[in-house]
Amino acid sequence: MKTEYDQGYLSFGDDHAIVVAGTIAFNTFEEFRGLRKQLSGLITNGSTIDIRDLKFLSSSGRAMFSMVCNDAKRRGVTGVKIWIKQDIEWQDRIITTLRHVWPALTVIGVEKVAQIEFPQLDF
Amino acid sequence: MMIFGDCVETREILEKSKPDLELHFRLPSTGVIPDLHGRYGDIVAKINECIGHLDANEENRVVMVINELVANALKYRERDTKIYVKVSVYGDCLIVEVHNTIVPVEKSHLAKFLITVMHYDLNEAYYRQIEYLTDHPDETRARLGVITILRDCDARLGYIIDEHVGSDRVVAYAMIDLEVHREN
């Protein structure tokens, strides 16, 4: 399944990996509503989210992504893995935000690509 | 006149120094907004041409600052009024100015917001807003542009809100220190 958003897309394959890639230059938070709902509906326990090749050009995109992850945490989702490129500053910032909303987050791996897991937490 | 944040140093540079590069454009008062991201790309290309090479993160920082200020101006402005944007480069320092009108209800919101955010821990303000947005999924505005400029783009930001007969005006100033790669 592949859904296009602006010059980017979300794809969800048989491996249950959620890939969001390309340039999504929406400016308003409202414009991200469709992507936000789709992402929220796909994230479940064990999901892998790959944003390594994603480029947002506004604060609304970053906010949307943090909000979707926060919402997943509240729904009781655990064990999500997020692929980022640590040398892309905004992606690294997102991890800082997620570390705050999901304090037990651990980073596995170093170098350019990090694999992130959200362990089971007691709420 | 109401002044918020870091305006003094920015205005001093604008008034007393000669820029290495100065670019400006206007957004029309009505009709279709031109391709802003294409325009931002042109600005980054001119900076690269004029002062040296910016890496992808720096380019993203520049685009983000201009884009967020313009996006706010589009939200705040009175109907049928123009927006003026100026981008100036002084050595490794980049200053973005955005001039626009503001509707009265947004003026008081903006003033209250700026007072709050300038005195808050930025990370805490960001996290609180993410929690708020998660609680209110039908919210149409994230209201994280200013915080993101300050927190993620490491910019110094100032606002001047000026009362005028007819419509009030706002000037937003953002100053960032660029990391420029120059060939020896």
CSV table of C-alpha atoms in Angstrom, one decimal:
chain,number,residue,atom,x,y,z
A,1,MET,CA,0.0,0.0,0.0
A,2,LYS,CA,1.4,3.4,-0.9
A,3,THR,CA,-0.3,6.7,-0.3
A,4,GLU,CA,1.2,9.9,-1.7
A,5,TYR,CA,1.4,13.1,0.4
A,6,ASP,CA,2.7,16.2,-1.4
A,7,GLN,CA,6.1,15.1,-2.9
A,8,GLY,CA,6.4,12.3,-0.4
A,9,TYR,CA,4.6,9.1,0.5
A,10,LEU,CA,3.7,6.6,3.1
A,11,SER,CA,4.1,2.9,2.3
A,12,PHE,CA,3.1,-0.1,4.3
A,13,GLY,CA,4.4,-3.5,3.1
A,14,ASP,CA,4.0,-7.1,3.8
A,15,ASP,CA,6.8,-6.9,6.3
A,16,HIS,CA,4.6,-4.4,8.3
A,17,ALA,CA,7.3,-1.7,7.9
A,18,ILE,CA,5.9,1.8,7.7
A,19,VAL,CA,8.0,3.9,5.5
A,20,VAL,CA,7.5,7.7,5.2
A,21,ALA,CA,9.8,9.2,2.7
A,22,GLY,CA,10.3,12.1,0.3
A,23,THR,CA,9.6,15.8,0.8
A,24,ILE,CA,6.4,16.7,2.6
A,25,ALA,CA,6.2,20.5,2.4
A,26,PHE,CA,2.8,20.9,3.9
A,27,ASN,CA,2.8,24.1,5.9
A,28,THR,CA,-0.2,23.9,8.2
A,29,PHE,CA,-0.9,21.3,10.9
A,30,GLU,CA,-4.3,20.8,9.3
A,31,GLU,CA,-2.7,19.6,6.0
A,32,PHE,CA,-1.0,16.8,8.0
A,33,ARG,CA,-4.3,15.4,9.2
A,34,GLY,CA,-4.6,12.7,6.6
A,35,LEU,CA,-1.0,11.4,7.1
A,36,ARG,CA,-1.4,11.6,10.9
A,37,LYS,CA,-4.6,9.5,10.9
A,38,GLN,CA,-3.1,7.0,8.6
A,39,LEU,CA,0.1,6.7,10.6
A,40,SER,CA,-1.9,6.4,13.9
A,41,GLY,CA,-4.0,3.6,12.4
A,42,LEU,CA,-0.9,1.6,11.3
A,43,ILE,CA,1.3,1.8,14.4
A,44,THR,CA,0.9,-1.3,16.5
A,45,ASN,CA,3.1,-3.4,18.8
A,46,GLY,CA,6.2,-4.4,16.9
A,47,SER,CA,5.8,-1.8,14.2
A,48,THR,CA,8.9,-0.5,12.4
A,49,ILE,CA,8.7,3.1,11.2
A,50,ASP,CA,11.4,4.2,8.7
A,51,ILE,CA,11.8,8.0,8.3
A,52,ARG,CA,15.4,8.0,7.1
A,53,ASP,CA,14.5,9.5,3.7
A,54,LEU,CA,11.8,11.9,4.9
A,55,LYS,CA,12.2,15.6,4.7
A,56,PHE,CA,9.7,18.0,6.5
A,57,LEU,CA,10.0,21.7,5.8
A,58,SER,CA,7.8,22.9,8.6
A,59,SER,CA,7.3,22.6,12.4
A,60,SER,CA,3.9,21.0,11.8
A,61,GLY,CA,5.4,17.9,10.3
A,62,ARG,CA,7.8,17.4,13.3
A,63,ALA,CA,4.9,18.1,15.7
A,64,MET,CA,2.6,15.6,13.9
A,65,PHE,CA,5.2,12.8,14.1
A,66,SER,CA,5.9,13.4,17.8
A,67,MET,CA,2.1,13.5,18.4
A,68,VAL,CA,1.5,10.3,16.6
A,69,CYS,CA,4.1,8.5,18.7
A,70,ASN,CA,2.8,10.0,21.9
A,71,ASP,CA,-0.7,8.9,20.9
A,72,ALA,CA,0.6,5.3,20.3
A,73,LYS,CA,2.2,5.3,23.7
A,74,ARG,CA,-1.1,6.3,25.3
A,75,ARG,CA,-2.9,3.5,23.4
A,76,GLY,CA,-0.5,1.0,25.0
A,77,VAL,CA,1.7,0.3,22.0
A,78,THR,CA,5.1,-0.9,22.9
A,79,GLY,CA,8.2,-2.3,21.1
A,80,VAL,CA,8.0,0.2,18.2
A,81,LYS,CA,11.2,0.6,16.2
A,82,ILE,CA,12.1,3.8,14.5
A,83,TRP,CA,14.8,4.1,11.9
A,84,ILE,CA,16.4,7.6,11.6
A,85,LYS,CA,19.6,9.1,10.3
A,86,GLN,CA,21.4,10.6,13.2
A,87,ASP,CA,23.3,13.1,11.1
A,88,ILE,CA,20.0,14.7,10.1
A,89,GLU,CA,19.5,17.2,12.9
A,90,TRP,CA,15.7,17.3,12.9
A,91,GLN,CA,15.4,13.5,13.1
A,92,ASP,CA,17.8,13.5,16.0
A,93,ARG,CA,15.7,16.2,17.6
A,94,ILE,CA,12.6,14.0,17.2
A,95,ILE,CA,14.3,11.3,19.2
A,96,THR,CA,15.1,13.8,21.9
A,97,THR,CA,11.4,14.7,22.1
A,98,LEU,CA,10.4,11.0,22.1
A,99,ARG,CA,12.9,10.3,24.8
A,100,HIS,CA,11.0,12.8,26.9
A,101,VAL,CA,7.5,11.6,26.2
A,102,TRP,CA,8.7,7.9,26.4
A,103,PRO,CA,11.4,8.1,29.0
A,104,ALA,CA,12.6,4.4,28.8
A,105,LEU,CA,13.5,4.7,25.2
A,106,THR,CA,16.8,3.0,24.3
A,107,VAL,CA,18.9,3.6,21.2
A,108,ILE,CA,20.5,0.5,19.6
A,109,GLY,CA,23.3,1.1,17.3
A,110,VAL,CA,25.4,4.1,16.5
A,111,GLU,CA,27.0,5.5,13.3
A,112,LYS,CA,24.7,7.1,10.8
A,113,VAL,CA,21.6,5.0,11.4
A,114,ALA,CA,20.0,4.4,14.7
A,115,GLN,CA,17.4,1.8,15.5
A,116,ILE,CA,15.1,2.9,18.3
A,117,GLU,CA,13.0,0.8,20.5
A,118,PHE,CA,10.3,1.8,23.0
A,119,PRO,CA,10.3,-0.9,25.7
A,120,GLN,CA,7.3,-1.9,27.7
A,121,LEU,CA,6.5,0.7,30.4
A,122,ASP,CA,4.2,0.8,33.3
A,123,PHE,CA,1.8,3.7,33.1
B,1,MET,CA,4.7,49.8,20.2
B,2,MET,CA,5.3,46.4,21.8
B,3,ILE,CA,8.8,44.8,21.6
B,4,PHE,CA,9.4,41.1,22.4
B,5,GLY,CA,12.6,39.1,22.4
B,6,ASP,CA,15.9,39.9,20.6
B,7,CYS,CA,15.3,42.9,18.4
B,8,VAL,CA,18.0,45.4,19.5
B,9,GLU,CA,21.1,43.6,18.2
B,10,THR,CA,19.4,42.5,15.0
B,11,ARG,CA,18.1,46.0,14.2
B,12,GLU,CA,21.5,47.5,15.0
B,13,ILE,CA,23.2,45.2,12.4
B,14,LEU,CA,20.5,46.0,9.9
B,15,GLU,CA,20.9,49.7,10.4
B,16,LYS,CA,24.7,50.0,10.7
B,17,SER,CA,26.2,47.2,8.5
B,18,LYS,CA,26.3,46.6,4.8
B,19,PRO,CA,25.0,43.2,3.9
B,20,ASP,CA,27.0,40.7,1.7
B,21,LEU,CA,23.7,39.6,0.3
B,22,GLU,CA,20.2,41.0,0.4
B,23,LEU,CA,17.1,39.3,-1.0
B,24,HIS,CA,13.5,40.3,-0.7
B,25,PHE,CA,10.1,39.4,-2.0
B,26,ARG,CA,6.5,40.3,-1.4
B,27,LEU,CA,3.5,38.0,-1.2
B,28,PRO,CA,0.5,39.3,-2.9
B,29,SER,CA,-2.5,40.5,-1.0
B,30,THR,CA,-4.9,38.3,-2.9
B,31,GLY,CA,-4.9,35.4,-5.3
B,32,VAL,CA,-2.7,32.4,-5.5
B,33,ILE,CA,0.4,32.3,-3.2
B,34,PRO,CA,3.5,31.7,-5.4
B,35,ASP,CA,5.6,28.6,-5.0
B,36,LEU,CA,7.2,29.4,-1.7
B,37,HIS,CA,9.4,26.4,-1.4
B,38,GLY,CA,10.8,27.0,-4.9
B,39,ARG,CA,11.6,30.6,-3.7
B,40,TYR,CA,13.3,29.3,-0.5
B,41,GLY,CA,15.4,27.0,-2.7
B,42,ASP,CA,16.4,30.0,-4.8
B,43,ILE,CA,17.4,31.9,-1.6
B,44,VAL,CA,19.5,29.0,-0.4
B,45,ALA,CA,21.2,28.7,-3.8
B,46,LYS,CA,22.1,32.4,-3.7
B,47,ILE,CA,23.5,32.1,-0.2
B,48,ASN,CA,25.6,29.2,-1.4
B,49,GLU,CA,26.8,31.1,-4.4
B,50,CYS,CA,27.6,34.3,-2.4
B,51,ILE,CA,29.2,33.2,0.8
B,52,GLY,CA,30.0,29.6,0.6
B,53,HIS,CA,28.5,26.1,1.0
B,54,LEU,CA,25.8,25.3,3.5
B,55,ASP,CA,25.4,21.6,4.3
B,56,ALA,CA,21.9,20.0,4.2
B,57,ASN,CA,21.2,20.7,7.9
B,58,GLU,CA,22.1,24.3,7.5
B,59,GLU,CA,20.0,24.6,4.4
B,60,ASN,CA,17.1,23.1,6.3
B,61,ARG,CA,17.6,25.5,9.2
B,62,VAL,CA,17.5,28.5,6.8
B,63,VAL,CA,14.4,27.3,5.0
B,64,MET,CA,12.7,26.4,8.3
B,65,VAL,CA,13.2,29.8,9.8
B,66,ILE,CA,11.9,31.7,6.7
B,67,ASN,CA,9.0,29.3,6.2
B,68,GLU,CA,7.8,29.4,9.8
B,69,LEU,CA,7.8,33.2,9.9
B,70,VAL,CA,6.0,33.4,6.5
B,71,ALA,CA,3.5,30.8,7.6
B,72,ASN,CA,2.7,32.8,10.7
B,73,ALA,CA,2.4,36.0,8.7
B,74,LEU,CA,-0.1,34.2,6.4
B,75,LYS,CA,-2.1,33.2,9.4
B,76,TYR,CA,-2.1,36.6,11.2
B,77,ARG,CA,-2.5,39.0,8.4
B,78,GLU,CA,-5.6,41.1,7.7
B,79,ARG,CA,-7.4,40.1,4.5
B,80,ASP,CA,-6.1,41.6,1.3
B,81,THR,CA,-2.8,42.9,2.7
B,82,LYS,CA,0.7,42.1,1.5
B,83,ILE,CA,3.6,40.4,3.3
B,84,TYR,CA,7.1,41.6,2.8
B,85,VAL,CA,10.1,39.3,3.4
B,86,LYS,CA,13.7,40.3,3.5
B,87,VAL,CA,16.7,38.0,3.9
B,88,SER,CA,20.1,39.6,4.6
B,89,VAL,CA,23.5,37.9,5.1
B,90,TYR,CA,26.3,39.6,7.0
B,91,GLY,CA,29.3,37.4,7.0
B,92,ASP,CA,28.1,34.2,8.7
B,93,CYS,CA,25.0,35.8,10.2
B,94,LEU,CA,21.7,35.6,8.5
B,95,ILE,CA,18.7,37.8,9.3
B,96,VAL,CA,15.2,37.2,8.2
B,97,GLU,CA,12.6,40.0,8.5
B,98,VAL,CA,8.9,39.5,7.8
B,99,HIS,CA,6.5,42.4,7.8
B,100,ASN,CA,2.8,41.9,7.8
B,101,THR,CA,-0.5,43.3,9.2
B,102,ILE,CA,-2.2,41.5,12.0
B,103,VAL,CA,-5.9,41.0,12.9
B,104,PRO,CA,-6.8,42.3,16.4
B,105,VAL,CA,-7.6,38.9,17.9
B,106,GLU,CA,-4.3,37.4,16.7
B,107,LYS,CA,-2.4,40.4,18.0
B,108,SER,CA,-3.5,39.8,21.6
B,109,HIS,CA,-2.9,36.0,21.2
B,110,LEU,CA,0.6,36.6,19.7
B,111,ALA,CA,1.5,39.1,22.5
B,112,LYS,CA,0.5,36.7,25.2
B,113,PHE,CA,2.2,33.8,23.5
B,114,LEU,CA,5.4,35.7,23.1
B,115,ILE,CA,5.5,36.8,26.7
B,116,THR,CA,5.0,33.2,27.8
B,117,VAL,CA,7.4,31.5,25.4
B,118,MET,CA,10.3,33.9,25.9
B,119,HIS,CA,10.2,33.1,29.7
B,120,TYR,CA,9.6,29.4,29.4
B,121,ASP,CA,12.0,26.5,29.2
B,122,LEU,CA,11.7,25.8,25.4
B,123,ASN,CA,11.8,22.0,25.7
B,124,GLU,CA,9.2,22.1,28.4
B,125,ALA,CA,7.0,24.3,26.3
B,126,TYR,CA,7.4,22.0,23.3
B,127,TYR,CA,6.6,18.9,25.3
B,128,ARG,CA,3.5,20.5,26.9
B,129,GLN,CA,2.2,21.4,23.4
B,130,ILE,CA,2.8,17.9,22.1
B,131,GLU,CA,0.8,16.6,25.1
B,132,TYR,CA,-1.9,19.2,24.4
B,133,LEU,CA,-2.1,18.2,20.7
B,134,THR,CA,-2.4,14.6,21.6
B,135,ASP,CA,-5.3,15.4,23.9
B,136,HIS,CA,-6.9,17.6,21.2
B,137,PRO,CA,-6.6,15.7,17.9
B,138,ASP,CA,-9.0,18.0,16.1
B,139,GLU,CA,-6.8,21.1,16.8
B,140,THR,CA,-6.1,22.7,13.4
B,141,ARG,CA,-3.0,24.7,14.5
B,142,ALA,CA,0.1,23.1,16.2
B,143,ARG,CA,1.3,26.6,17.4
B,144,LEU,CA,4.9,25.3,17.5
B,145,GLY,CA,6.5,27.5,14.8
B,146,VAL,CA,8.0,30.1,17.2
B,147,ILE,CA,9.2,27.4,19.6
B,148,THR,CA,10.7,25.4,16.8
B,149,ILE,CA,12.6,28.4,15.4
B,150,LEU,CA,14.0,29.0,18.9
B,151,ARG,CA,14.6,25.5,20.0
B,152,ASP,CA,15.5,23.5,16.8
B,153,CYS,CA,17.0,26.3,14.6
B,154,ASP,CA,18.9,28.0,17.4
B,155,ALA,CA,17.7,31.4,16.2
B,156,ARG,CA,17.4,34.6,18.1
B,157,LEU,CA,13.9,35.9,17.6
B,158,GLY,CA,12.3,39.2,18.1
B,159,TYR,CA,8.9,40.7,17.3
B,160,ILE,CA,7.7,44.3,17.1
B,161,ILE,CA,4.0,44.9,17.1
B,162,ASP,CA,3.0,48.4,16.1
B,163,GLU,CA,-0.4,50.0,16.4
B,164,HIS,CA,-1.5,51.8,13.3
B,165,VAL,CA,-4.7,53.5,12.2
B,166,GLY,CA,-6.5,51.0,10.0
B,167,SER,CA,-4.5,47.9,10.7
B,168,ASP,CA,-1.8,46.9,13.2
B,169,ARG,CA,1.5,45.8,11.9
B,170,VAL,CA,4.1,43.2,13.0
B,171,VAL,CA,7.7,42.8,12.1
B,172,ALA,CA,9.4,39.5,13.0
B,173,TYR,CA,13.2,39.3,13.1
B,174,ALA,CA,15.1,36.1,13.2
B,175,MET,CA,18.9,36.0,13.4
B,176,ILE,CA,20.9,32.8,13.0
B,177,ASP,CA,24.7,32.1,12.9
B,178,LEU,CA,25.4,30.0,9.8
B,179,GLU,CA,28.0,27.3,9.7
B,180,VAL,CA,29.5,28.0,6.3
B,181,HIS,CA,31.9,25.7,4.5
B,182,ARG,CA,34.3,27.8,2.5
B,183,GLU,CA,36.9,26.5,0.0
B,184,ASN,CA,40.5,27.6,0.9
